[in-house]
JSON list of C-alpha atoms and ligand atoms in Angstrom, two decimals:
[
{"chain": "H", "resi": 1, "resn": "UNK", "atom": "CA", "xyz": [-0.09, -0.47, 0.05]},
{"chain": "H", "resi": 2, "resn": "UNK", "atom": "CA", "xyz": [0.83, 3.64, -0.99]},
{"chain": "H", "resi": 3, "resn": "UNK", "atom": "CA", "xyz": [-0.09, 6.14, 1.74]},
{"chain": "H", "resi": 4, "resn": "UNK", "atom": "CA", "xyz": [0.38, 9.91, 2.05]},
{"chain": "H", "resi": 5, "resn": "UNK", "atom": "CA", "xyz": [-0.50, 11.11, 5.36]},
{"chain": "H", "resi": 6, "resn": "UNK", "atom": "CA", "xyz": [-0.95, 14.74, 5.00]},
{"chain": "H", "resi": 7, "resn": "UNK", "atom": "CA", "xyz": [-1.82, 18.04, 7.62]},
{"chain": "H", "resi": 8, "resn": "UNK", "atom": "CA", "xyz": [-1.01, 20.39, 9.75]},
{"chain": "H", "resi": 9, "resn": "UNK", "atom": "CA", "xyz": [2.15, 20.78, 11.56]},
{"chain": "H", "resi": 10, "resn": "UNK", "atom": "CA", "xyz": [1.07, 19.42, 14.85]},
{"chain": "H", "resi": 11, "resn": "UNK", "atom": "CA", "xyz": [-2.07, 16.67, 13.95]},
{"chain": "H", "resi": 12, "resn": "UNK", "atom": "CA", "xyz": [-0.05, 13.77, 14.44]},
{"chain": "H", "resi": 13, "resn": "UNK", "atom": "CA", "xyz": [1.56, 12.55, 11.36]},
{"chain": "H", "resi": 14, "resn": "UNK", "atom": "CA", "xyz": [4.58, 11.41, 12.58]},
{"chain": "H", "resi": 15, "resn": "UNK", "atom": "CA", "xyz": [2.32, 9.18, 15.30]},
{"chain": "H", "resi": 16, "resn": "UNK", "atom": "CA", "xyz": [-0.01, 7.60, 13.37]},
{"chain": "H", "resi": 17, "resn": "UNK", "atom": "CA", "xyz": [2.13, 7.04, 10.68]},
{"chain": "H", "resi": 18, "resn": "UNK", "atom": "CA", "xyz": [4.62, 5.47, 12.60]},
{"chain": "H", "resi": 19, "resn": "UNK", "atom": "CA", "xyz": [1.03, 3.09, 13.75]},
{"chain": "H", "resi": 20, "resn": "UNK", "atom": "CA", "xyz": [0.62, 2.84, 9.97]},
{"chain": "H", "resi": 21, "resn": "UNK", "atom": "CA", "xyz": [3.73, 1.75, 9.21]},
{"chain": "H", "resi": 22, "resn": "UNK", "atom": "CA", "xyz": [3.47, -1.04, 11.90]},
{"chain": "H", "resi": 23, "resn": "UNK", "atom": "CA", "xyz": [-0.16, -2.08, 11.64]},
{"chain": "H", "resi": 24, "resn": "UNK", "atom": "CA", "xyz": [0.50, -3.16, 7.51]},
{"chain": "H", "resi": 25, "resn": "UNK", "atom": "CA", "xyz": [4.07, -3.45, 8.02]},
{"chain": "H", "resi": 26, "resn": "UNK", "atom": "CA", "xyz": [5.19, -0.81, 5.21]},
{"chain": "H", "resi": 27, "resn": "UNK", "atom": "CA", "xyz": [8.42, 1.31, 6.68]},
{"chain": "H", "resi": 28, "resn": "UNK", "atom": "CA", "xyz": [7.61, 5.33, 7.24]},
{"chain": "H", "resi": 29, "resn": "UNK", "atom": "CA", "xyz": [9.46, 7.75, 5.17]},
{"chain": "H", "resi": 30, "resn": "UNK", "atom": "CA", "xyz": [9.60, 10.69, 7.08]},
{"chain": "H", "resi": 31, "resn": "UNK", "atom": "CA", "xyz": [11.28, 13.54, 4.99]},
{"chain": "H", "resi": 32, "resn": "UNK", "atom": "CA", "xyz": [11.82, 15.90, 8.22]},
{"chain": "H", "resi": 33, "resn": "UNK", "atom": "CA", "xyz": [13.62, 12.80, 9.59]},
{"chain": "H", "resi": 34, "resn": "UNK", "atom": "CA", "xyz": [15.84, 12.58, 7.15]},
{"chain": "H", "resi": 35, "resn": "UNK", "atom": "CA", "xyz": [16.52, 16.57, 7.94]},
{"chain": "H", "resi": 36, "resn": "UNK", "atom": "CA", "xyz": [16.26, 16.40, 11.90]},
{"chain": "H", "resi": 37, "resn": "UNK", "atom": "CA", "xyz": [18.57, 13.59, 11.40]},
{"chain": "H", "resi": 38, "resn": "UNK", "atom": "CA", "xyz": [21.88, 14.85, 8.33]},
{"chain": "H", "resi": 39, "resn": "UNK", "atom": "CA", "xyz": [21.90, 17.77, 11.35]},
{"chain": "H", "resi": 40, "resn": "UNK", "atom": "CA", "xyz": [22.21, 15.98, 13.57]},
{"chain": "H", "resi": 41, "resn": "UNK", "atom": "CA", "xyz": [25.21, 13.97, 12.31]},
{"chain": "H", "resi": 42, "resn": "UNK", "atom": "CA", "xyz": [26.69, 16.80, 11.13]},
{"chain": "H", "resi": 43, "resn": "UNK", "atom": "CA", "xyz": [26.37, 15.79, 6.93]},
{"chain": "H", "resi": 44, "resn": "UNK", "atom": "CA", "xyz": [26.53, 18.09, 4.02]},
{"chain": "H", "resi": 45, "resn": "UNK", "atom": "CA", "xyz": [22.59, 18.02, 3.66]},
{"chain": "H", "resi": 46, "resn": "UNK", "atom": "CA", "xyz": [22.33, 18.69, 7.05]},
{"chain": "H", "resi": 47, "resn": "UNK", "atom": "CA", "xyz": [24.63, 21.90, 7.17]},
{"chain": "H", "resi": 48, "resn": "UNK", "atom": "CA", "xyz": [22.86, 23.30, 4.17]},
{"chain": "H", "resi": 49, "resn": "UNK", "atom": "CA", "xyz": [19.26, 22.59, 5.69]},
{"chain": "H", "resi": 50, "resn": "UNK", "atom": "CA", "xyz": [20.20, 23.54, 8.90]},
{"chain": "H", "resi": 51, "resn": "UNK", "atom": "CA", "xyz": [18.85, 27.37, 9.30]},
{"chain": "H", "resi": 52, "resn": "UNK", "atom": "CA", "xyz": [15.66, 26.61, 7.14]},
{"chain": "H", "resi": 53, "resn": "UNK", "atom": "CA", "xyz": [14.93, 24.33, 9.25]},
{"chain": "H", "resi": 54, "resn": "UNK", "atom": "CA", "xyz": [15.41, 26.28, 12.18]},
{"chain": "H", "resi": 55, "resn": "UNK", "atom": "CA", "xyz": [13.49, 29.21, 10.38]},
{"chain": "H", "resi": 56, "resn": "UNK", "atom": "CA", "xyz": [10.51, 26.76, 9.83]},
{"chain": "H", "resi": 57, "resn": "UNK", "atom": "CA", "xyz": [10.58, 27.26, 6.11]},
{"chain": "H", "resi": 58, "resn": "UNK", "atom": "CA", "xyz": [10.95, 25.10, 3.62]},
{"chain": "H", "resi": 59, "resn": "UNK", "atom": "CA", "xyz": [13.68, 22.77, 1.64]},
{"chain": "H", "resi": 60, "resn": "UNK", "atom": "CA", "xyz": [14.04, 24.05, -1.89]},
{"chain": "H", "resi": 61, "resn": "UNK", "atom": "CA", "xyz": [11.42, 21.43, -4.37]},
{"chain": "H", "resi": 62, "resn": "UNK", "atom": "CA", "xyz": [14.71, 20.19, -6.17]},
{"chain": "H", "resi": 63, "resn": "UNK", "atom": "CA", "xyz": [16.89, 19.13, -2.95]},
{"chain": "H", "resi": 64, "resn": "UNK", "atom": "CA", "xyz": [13.38, 17.41, -1.11]},
{"chain": "H", "resi": 65, "resn": "UNK", "atom": "CA", "xyz": [12.18, 15.47, -4.45]},
{"chain": "H", "resi": 66, "resn": "UNK", "atom": "CA", "xyz": [16.00, 14.51, -5.26]},
{"chain": "H", "resi": 67, "resn": "UNK", "atom": "CA", "xyz": [16.17, 13.32, -2.41]},
{"chain": "H", "resi": 68, "resn": "UNK", "atom": "CA", "xyz": [12.73, 11.34, -1.79]},
{"chain": "H", "resi": 69, "resn": "UNK", "atom": "CA", "xyz": [13.37, 9.87, -5.92]},
{"chain": "H", "resi": 70, "resn": "UNK", "atom": "CA", "xyz": [17.09, 8.56, -4.22]},
{"chain": "H", "resi": 71, "resn": "UNK", "atom": "CA", "xyz": [15.38, 6.73, -1.13]},
{"chain": "H", "resi": 72, "resn": "UNK", "atom": "CA", "xyz": [12.64, 5.01, -3.11]},
{"chain": "H", "resi": 73, "resn": "UNK", "atom": "CA", "xyz": [14.98, 3.29, -4.70]},
{"chain": "H", "resi": 74, "resn": "UNK", "atom": "CA", "xyz": [15.57, 1.21, -1.98]},
{"chain": "H", "resi": 75, "resn": "UNK", "atom": "CA", "xyz": [13.99, -2.20, -3.08]},
{"chain": "H", "resi": 76, "resn": "UNK", "atom": "CA", "xyz": [12.79, -1.51, 0.97]},
{"chain": "H", "resi": 77, "resn": "UNK", "atom": "CA", "xyz": [9.97, 0.63, -0.40]},
{"chain": "H", "resi": 78, "resn": "UNK", "atom": "CA", "xyz": [8.46, -2.23, -3.16]},
{"chain": "H", "resi": 79, "resn": "UNK", "atom": "CA", "xyz": [5.68, -3.10, -1.71]},
{"chain": "H", "resi": 80, "resn": "UNK", "atom": "CA", "xyz": [4.22, 0.14, -0.14]},
{"chain": "H", "resi": 81, "resn": "UNK", "atom": "CA", "xyz": [5.35, 2.79, 1.94]},
{"chain": "H", "resi": 82, "resn": "UNK", "atom": "CA", "xyz": [3.65, 5.70, 4.18]},
{"chain": "H", "resi": 83, "resn": "UNK", "atom": "CA", "xyz": [4.76, 9.11, 3.27]},
{"chain": "H", "resi": 84, "resn": "UNK", "atom": "CA", "xyz": [5.06, 11.69, 6.13]},
{"chain": "H", "resi": 85, "resn": "UNK", "atom": "CA", "xyz": [5.77, 14.86, 5.29]},
{"chain": "H", "resi": 86, "resn": "UNK", "atom": "CA", "xyz": [6.38, 14.94, 1.23]},
{"chain": "H", "resi": 87, "resn": "UNK", "atom": "CA", "xyz": [4.71, 16.10, -1.07]},
{"chain": "H", "resi": 88, "resn": "UNK", "atom": "CA", "xyz": [4.29, 19.70, 0.41]},
{"chain": "H", "resi": 89, "resn": "UNK", "atom": "CA", "xyz": [3.93, 21.82, -2.59]},
{"chain": "H", "resi": 90, "resn": "UNK", "atom": "CA", "xyz": [2.65, 21.33, -5.73]},
{"chain": "H", "resi": 91, "resn": "UNK", "atom": "CA", "xyz": [5.40, 20.95, -7.78]},
{"chain": "H", "resi": 92, "resn": "UNK", "atom": "CA", "xyz": [6.34, 17.98, -5.10]},
{"chain": "H", "resi": 93, "resn": "UNK", "atom": "CA", "xyz": [3.25, 16.49, -5.68]},
{"chain": "H", "resi": 94, "resn": "UNK", "atom": "CA", "xyz": [3.80, 16.76, -9.42]},
{"chain": "H", "resi": 95, "resn": "UNK", "atom": "CA", "xyz": [7.08, 14.87, -9.19]},
{"chain": "H", "resi": 96, "resn": "UNK", "atom": "CA", "xyz": [5.93, 12.36, -6.89]},
{"chain": "H", "resi": 97, "resn": "UNK", "atom": "CA", "xyz": [3.33, 11.86, -9.63]},
{"chain": "H", "resi": 98, "resn": "UNK", "atom": "CA", "xyz": [6.22, 12.12, -12.48]},
{"chain": "H", "resi": 99, "resn": "UNK", "atom": "CA", "xyz": [8.43, 9.14, -10.12]},
{"chain": "H", "resi": 100, "resn": "UNK", "atom": "CA", "xyz": [5.28, 6.96, -9.38]},
{"chain": "H", "resi": 101, "resn": "UNK", "atom": "CA", "xyz": [4.13, 6.83, -13.67]},
{"chain": "H", "resi": 102, "resn": "UNK", "atom": "CA", "xyz": [7.88, 6.00, -13.90]},
{"chain": "H", "resi": 103, "resn": "UNK", "atom": "CA", "xyz": [7.32, 2.52, -12.26]},
{"chain": "H", "resi": 104, "resn": "UNK", "atom": "CA", "xyz": [3.97, 2.15, -12.98]},
{"chain": "H", "resi": 105, "resn": "UNK", "atom": "CA", "xyz": [2.78, 2.48, -9.49]},
{"chain": "H", "resi": 106, "resn": "UNK", "atom": "CA", "xyz": [-0.24, 3.89, -7.85]},
{"chain": "H", "resi": 107, "resn": "UNK", "atom": "CA", "xyz": [-1.42, 6.07, -5.08]},
{"chain": "H", "resi": 108, "resn": "UNK", "atom": "CA", "xyz": [-3.75, 4.15, -2.93]},
{"chain": "H", "resi": 109, "resn": "UNK", "atom": "CA", "xyz": [-4.43, 6.31, -0.72]},
{"chain": "H", "resi": 110, "resn": "UNK", "atom": "CA", "xyz": [-4.24, 10.52, 0.59]},
{"chain": "H", "resi": 111, "resn": "UNK", "atom": "CA", "xyz": [-4.89, 10.71, 4.42]},
{"chain": "H", "resi": 112, "resn": "UNK", "atom": "CA", "xyz": [-5.67, 13.74, 5.63]},
{"chain": "H", "resi": 113, "resn": "UNK", "atom": "CA", "xyz": [-5.52, 14.36, 8.93]},
{"chain": "H", "resi": 114, "resn": "UNK", "atom": "CA", "xyz": [-8.25, 17.02, 10.01]},
{"chain": "H", "resi": 115, "resn": "UNK", "atom": "CA", "xyz": [-7.91, 19.20, 13.29]},
{"chain": "H", "resi": 116, "resn": "UNK", "atom": "CA", "xyz": [-8.64, 22.85, 13.91]},
{"chain": "H", "resi": 117, "resn": "UNK", "atom": "CA", "xyz": [-6.50, 25.21, 13.94]},
{"chain": "H", "resi": 118, "resn": "UNK", "atom": "CA", "xyz": [-6.60, 27.18, 17.56]},
{"chain": "H", "resi": 119, "resn": "UNK", "atom": "CA", "xyz": [-5.44, 23.71, 18.26]},
{"chain": "H", "resi": 120, "resn": "UNK", "atom": "CA", "xyz": [-2.24, 23.07, 16.93]},
{"chain": "H", "resi": 121, "resn": "UNK", "atom": "CA", "xyz": [-0.17, 25.84, 18.26]},
{"chain": "H", "resi": 122, "resn": "UNK", "atom": "CA", "xyz": [-0.94, 24.05, 21.91]},
{"chain": "H", "resi": 123, "resn": "UNK", "atom": "CA", "xyz": [-0.08, 20.62, 20.88]},
{"chain": "H", "resi": 124, "resn": "UNK", "atom": "CA", "xyz": [3.37, 21.90, 19.45]},
{"chain": "H", "resi": 125, "resn": "UNK", "atom": "CA", "xyz": [4.20, 24.03, 22.07]},
{"chain": "H", "resi": 126, "resn": "UNK", "atom": "CA", "xyz": [2.77, 21.29, 24.71]},
{"chain": "H", "resi": 127, "resn": "UNK", "atom": "CA", "xyz": [4.58, 17.75, 22.77]},
{"chain": "H", "resi": 128, "resn": "UNK", "atom": "CA", "xyz": [8.05, 18.96, 24.20]},
{"chain": "H", "resi": 129, "resn": "UNK", "atom": "CA", "xyz": [10.25, 17.10, 21.78]},
{"chain": "H", "resi": 130, "resn": "UNK", "atom": "CA", "xyz": [13.00, 19.83, 21.79]},
{"chain": "H", "resi": 131, "resn": "UNK", "atom": "CA", "xyz": [12.46, 20.42, 18.79]},
{"chain": "H", "resi": 132, "resn": "UNK", "atom": "CA", "xyz": [14.30, 23.50, 17.79]},
{"chain": "H", "resi": 133, "resn": "UNK", "atom": "CA", "xyz": [11.47, 24.80, 14.96]},
{"chain": "H", "resi": 134, "resn": "UNK", "atom": "CA", "xyz": [8.60, 24.44, 18.41]},
{"chain": "H", "resi": 135, "resn": "UNK", "atom": "CA", "xyz": [8.81, 27.80, 19.64]},
{"chain": "H", "resi": 136, "resn": "UNK", "atom": "CA", "xyz": [5.69, 29.90, 19.78]},
{"chain": "H", "resi": 137, "resn": "UNK", "atom": "CA", "xyz": [7.12, 32.20, 16.66]},
{"chain": "H", "resi": 138, "resn": "UNK", "atom": "CA", "xyz": [8.39, 28.92, 14.56]},
{"chain": "H", "resi": 139, "resn": "UNK", "atom": "CA", "xyz": [5.34, 27.16, 14.76]},
{"chain": "H", "resi": 140, "resn": "UNK", "atom": "CA", "xyz": [3.71, 30.27, 13.60]},
{"chain": "H", "resi": 141, "resn": "UNK", "atom": "CA", "xyz": [5.28, 31.00, 10.69]},
{"chain": "H", "resi": 142, "resn": "UNK", "atom": "CA", "xyz": [5.51, 27.25, 9.69]},
{"chain": "H", "resi": 143, "resn": "UNK", "atom": "CA", "xyz": [1.28, 27.32, 9.86]},
{"chain": "H", "resi": 144, "resn": "UNK", "atom": "CA", "xyz": [1.76, 30.35, 7.36]},
{"chain": "H", "resi": 145, "resn": "UNK", "atom": "CA", "xyz": [3.78, 28.15, 5.14]},
{"chain": "H", "resi": 146, "resn": "UNK", "atom": "CA", "xyz": [1.87, 25.64, 5.51]},
{"chain": "H", "resi": 147, "resn": "UNK", "atom": "CA", "xyz": [-1.81, 27.73, 4.52]},
{"chain": "H", "resi": 148, "resn": "UNK", "atom": "CA", "xyz": [-0.46, 29.15, 1.66]},
{"chain": "H", "resi": 149, "resn": "UNK", "atom": "CA", "xyz": [2.31, 26.32, -0.14]},
{"chain": "H", "resi": 150, "resn": "UNK", "atom": "CA", "xyz": [0.93, 23.20, 1.55]},
{"chain": "H", "resi": 151, "resn": "UNK", "atom": "CA", "xyz": [-2.12, 23.52, 1.67]},
{"chain": "H", "resi": 152, "resn": "UNK", "atom": "CA", "xyz": [-2.86, 23.59, -2.46]},
{"chain": "H", "resi": 153, "resn": "UNK", "atom": "CA", "xyz": [-1.35, 20.03, -2.60]},
{"chain": "H", "resi": 154, "resn": "UNK", "atom": "CA", "xyz": [-5.07, 18.92, -0.91]},
{"chain": "H", "resi": 155, "resn": "UNK", "atom": "CA", "xyz": [-6.78, 20.14, -4.42]},
{"chain": "H", "resi": 156, "resn": "UNK", "atom": "CA", "xyz": [-3.88, 18.13, -6.28]},
{"chain": "H", "resi": 157, "resn": "UNK", "atom": "CA", "xyz": [-5.16, 15.34, -4.97]},
{"chain": "H", "resi": 158, "resn": "UNK", "atom": "CA", "xyz": [-9.14, 15.98, -4.55]},
{"chain": "H", "resi": 159, "resn": "UNK", "atom": "CA", "xyz": [-9.24, 15.73, -8.43]},
{"chain": "H", "resi": 160, "resn": "UNK", "atom": "CA", "xyz": [-7.35, 12.26, -8.46]},
{"chain": "H", "resi": 161, "resn": "UNK", "atom": "CA", "xyz": [-10.59, 11.32, -5.66]},
{"chain": "H", "resi": 162, "resn": "UNK", "atom": "CA", "xyz": [-8.12, 9.19, -3.18]},
{"chain": "H", "resi": 163, "resn": "UNK", "atom": "CA", "xyz": [-8.64, 12.22, -0.45]},
{"chain": "H", "resi": 164, "resn": "UNK", "atom": "CA", "xyz": [-9.54, 10.54, 2.39]},
{"chain": "H", "resi": 165, "resn": "UNK", "atom": "CA", "xyz": [-10.76, 13.14, 5.67]},
{"chain": "H", "resi": 166, "resn": "UNK", "atom": "CA", "xyz": [-9.39, 11.55, 9.19]},
{"chain": "H", "resi": 167, "resn": "UNK", "atom": "CA", "xyz": [-10.82, 13.61, 12.02]},
{"chain": "H", "resi": 168, "resn": "UNK", "atom": "CA", "xyz": [-7.80, 13.54, 13.82]},
{"chain": "H", "resi": 169, "resn": "UNK", "atom": "CA", "xyz": [-9.30, 14.90, 16.90]},
{"chain": "H", "resi": 170, "resn": "UNK", "atom": "CA", "xyz": [-9.36, 12.29, 20.08]},
{"chain": "H", "resi": 171, "resn": "UNK", "atom": "CA", "xyz": [-6.33, 10.06, 21.73]},
{"chain": "H", "resi": 172, "resn": "UNK", "atom": "CA", "xyz": [-3.89, 8.82, 18.93]},
{"chain": "H", "resi": 173, "resn": "UNK", "atom": "CA", "xyz": [-5.71, 5.52, 19.57]},
{"chain": "H", "resi": 174, "resn": "UNK", "atom": "CA", "xyz": [-8.92, 6.97, 18.35]},
{"chain": "H", "resi": 175, "resn": "UNK", "atom": "CA", "xyz": [-7.55, 8.52, 15.51]},
{"chain": "H", "resi": 176, "resn": "UNK", "atom": "CA", "xyz": [-5.15, 5.55, 14.69]},
{"chain": "H", "resi": 177, "resn": "UNK", "atom": "CA", "xyz": [-8.58, 3.11, 14.35]},
{"chain": "H", "resi": 178, "resn": "UNK", "atom": "CA", "xyz": [-10.48, 5.85, 12.03]},
{"chain": "H", "resi": 179, "resn": "UNK", "atom": "CA", "xyz": [-7.66, 5.49, 9.71]},
{"chain": "H", "resi": 180, "resn": "UNK", "atom": "CA", "xyz": [-7.69, 1.48, 9.87]},
{"chain": "H", "resi": 181, "resn": "UNK", "atom": "CA", "xyz": [-11.29, 1.60, 9.52]},
{"chain": "H", "resi": 182, "resn": "UNK", "atom": "CA", "xyz": [-11.10, 3.96, 6.48]},
{"chain": "H", "resi": 183, "resn": "UNK", "atom": "CA", "xyz": [-8.29, 2.02, 4.88]},
{"chain": "H", "resi": 184, "resn": "UNK", "atom": "CA", "xyz": [-10.31, -1.45, 4.89]},
{"chain": "H", "resi": 185, "resn": "UNK", "atom": "CA", "xyz": [-13.51, 0.35, 3.47]},
{"chain": "Z", "resi": 201, "resn": "LIG", "atom": "P1", "xyz": [8.18, 18.10, 9.77]},
{"chain": "Z", "resi": 201, "resn": "LIG", "atom": "O1", "xyz": [8.93, 16.78, 10.28]},
{"chain": "Z", "resi": 201, "resn": "LIG", "atom": "O2", "xyz": [7.41, 17.26, 9.01]},
{"chain": "Z", "resi": 201, "resn": "LIG", "atom": "O3", "xyz": [7.14, 18.52, 10.73]},
{"chain": "Z", "resi": 201, "resn": "LIG", "atom": "O4", "xyz": [9.15, 18.69, 9.23]},
{"chain": "Z", "resi": 201, "resn": "LIG", "atom": "C1", "xyz": [10.01, 19.35, 9.70]},
{"chain": "Z", "resi": 201, "resn": "LIG", "atom": "C2", "xyz": [10.99, 20.68, 8.50]},
{"chain": "Z", "resi": 201, "resn": "LIG", "atom": "O5", "xyz": [11.18, 20.00, 7.41]},
{"chain": "Z", "resi": 201, "resn": "LIG", "atom": "C3", "xyz": [9.59, 21.82, 7.83]},
{"chain": "Z", "resi": 201, "resn": "LIG", "atom": "O6", "xyz": [9.20, 22.75, 8.85]},
{"chain": "Z", "resi": 201, "resn": "LIG", "atom": "C4", "xyz": [10.74, 21.66, 6.74]},
{"chain": "Z", "resi": 201, "resn": "LIG", "atom": "O7", "xyz": [11.88, 22.84, 7.03]},
{"chain": "Z", "resi": 201, "resn": "LIG", "atom": "C5", "xyz": [11.62, 20.59, 6.78]},
{"chain": "Z", "resi": 201, "resn": "LIG", "atom": "N1", "xyz": [10.99, 19.48, 4.92]},
{"chain": "Z", "resi": 201, "resn": "LIG", "atom": "C6", "xyz": [9.83, 18.40, 6.09]},
{"chain": "Z", "resi": 201, "resn": "LIG", "atom": "N2", "xyz": [9.75, 18.05, 4.81]},
{"chain": "Z", "resi": 201, "resn": "LIG", "atom": "C7", "xyz": [9.51, 18.57, 3.64]},
{"chain": "Z", "resi": 201, "resn": "LIG", "atom": "C8", "xyz": [8.73, 19.16, 2.16]},
{"chain": "Z", "resi": 201, "resn": "LIG", "atom": "N3", "xyz": [8.21, 17.65, 2.07]},
{"chain": "Z", "resi": 201, "resn": "LIG", "atom": "N4", "xyz": [9.83, 20.09, 1.60]},
{"chain": "Z", "resi": 201, "resn": "LIG", "atom": "C9", "xyz": [9.96, 20.95, 2.19]},
{"chain": "Z", "resi": 201, "resn": "LIG", "atom": "N5", "xyz": [10.67, 21.22, 3.47]},
{"chain": "Z", "resi": 201, "resn": "LIG", "atom": "C10", "xyz": [10.37, 20.06, 3.95]}
]
């Protein structure tokens, strides 16, 4: 199964992607995690993207697309995966479609986690993950970036009729059950 998990910062994408990965035995690919790990290990990529992540801005499309394309060549992704944090712009979504086309593969589901905006800031500030982009000012910037750059990705996938809206308010388990039910329909 090839799944995209989509939603604003603080919606719980990472947590739910991890649970989907365990439930269906498919790898979880998080672009944000790739960047954070590169920064932690001070790799050339990490040095390149550190200030971008710190500000809550987006890494340029070509960079992200190149990285995802390269990563998906690994045979562990052959039978499916759950993408978290990608695609985050319409050009990334188009590039991802081309990657799928070239492989003759299709996207099975685009899960949109719906959480009211008022809840997002509180959730992020209280999750205490110690992320350098989890300060009030940076969270506001990430939400602005989401509204301007990322939300249009939803319209793009609406046209492909793969979007499944998931109520993202509730306990981790409740949300995970909603996801399972809708994937099994
Ligand atoms: P996330 O863990 O998905 O919240 O991502 C953390 C940060 O990594 C974002 O605020 C961006 O700076 C960067 N990032 C992650 N995925 C992407 C992407 N698909 N396109 C551009 N930047 C990204």
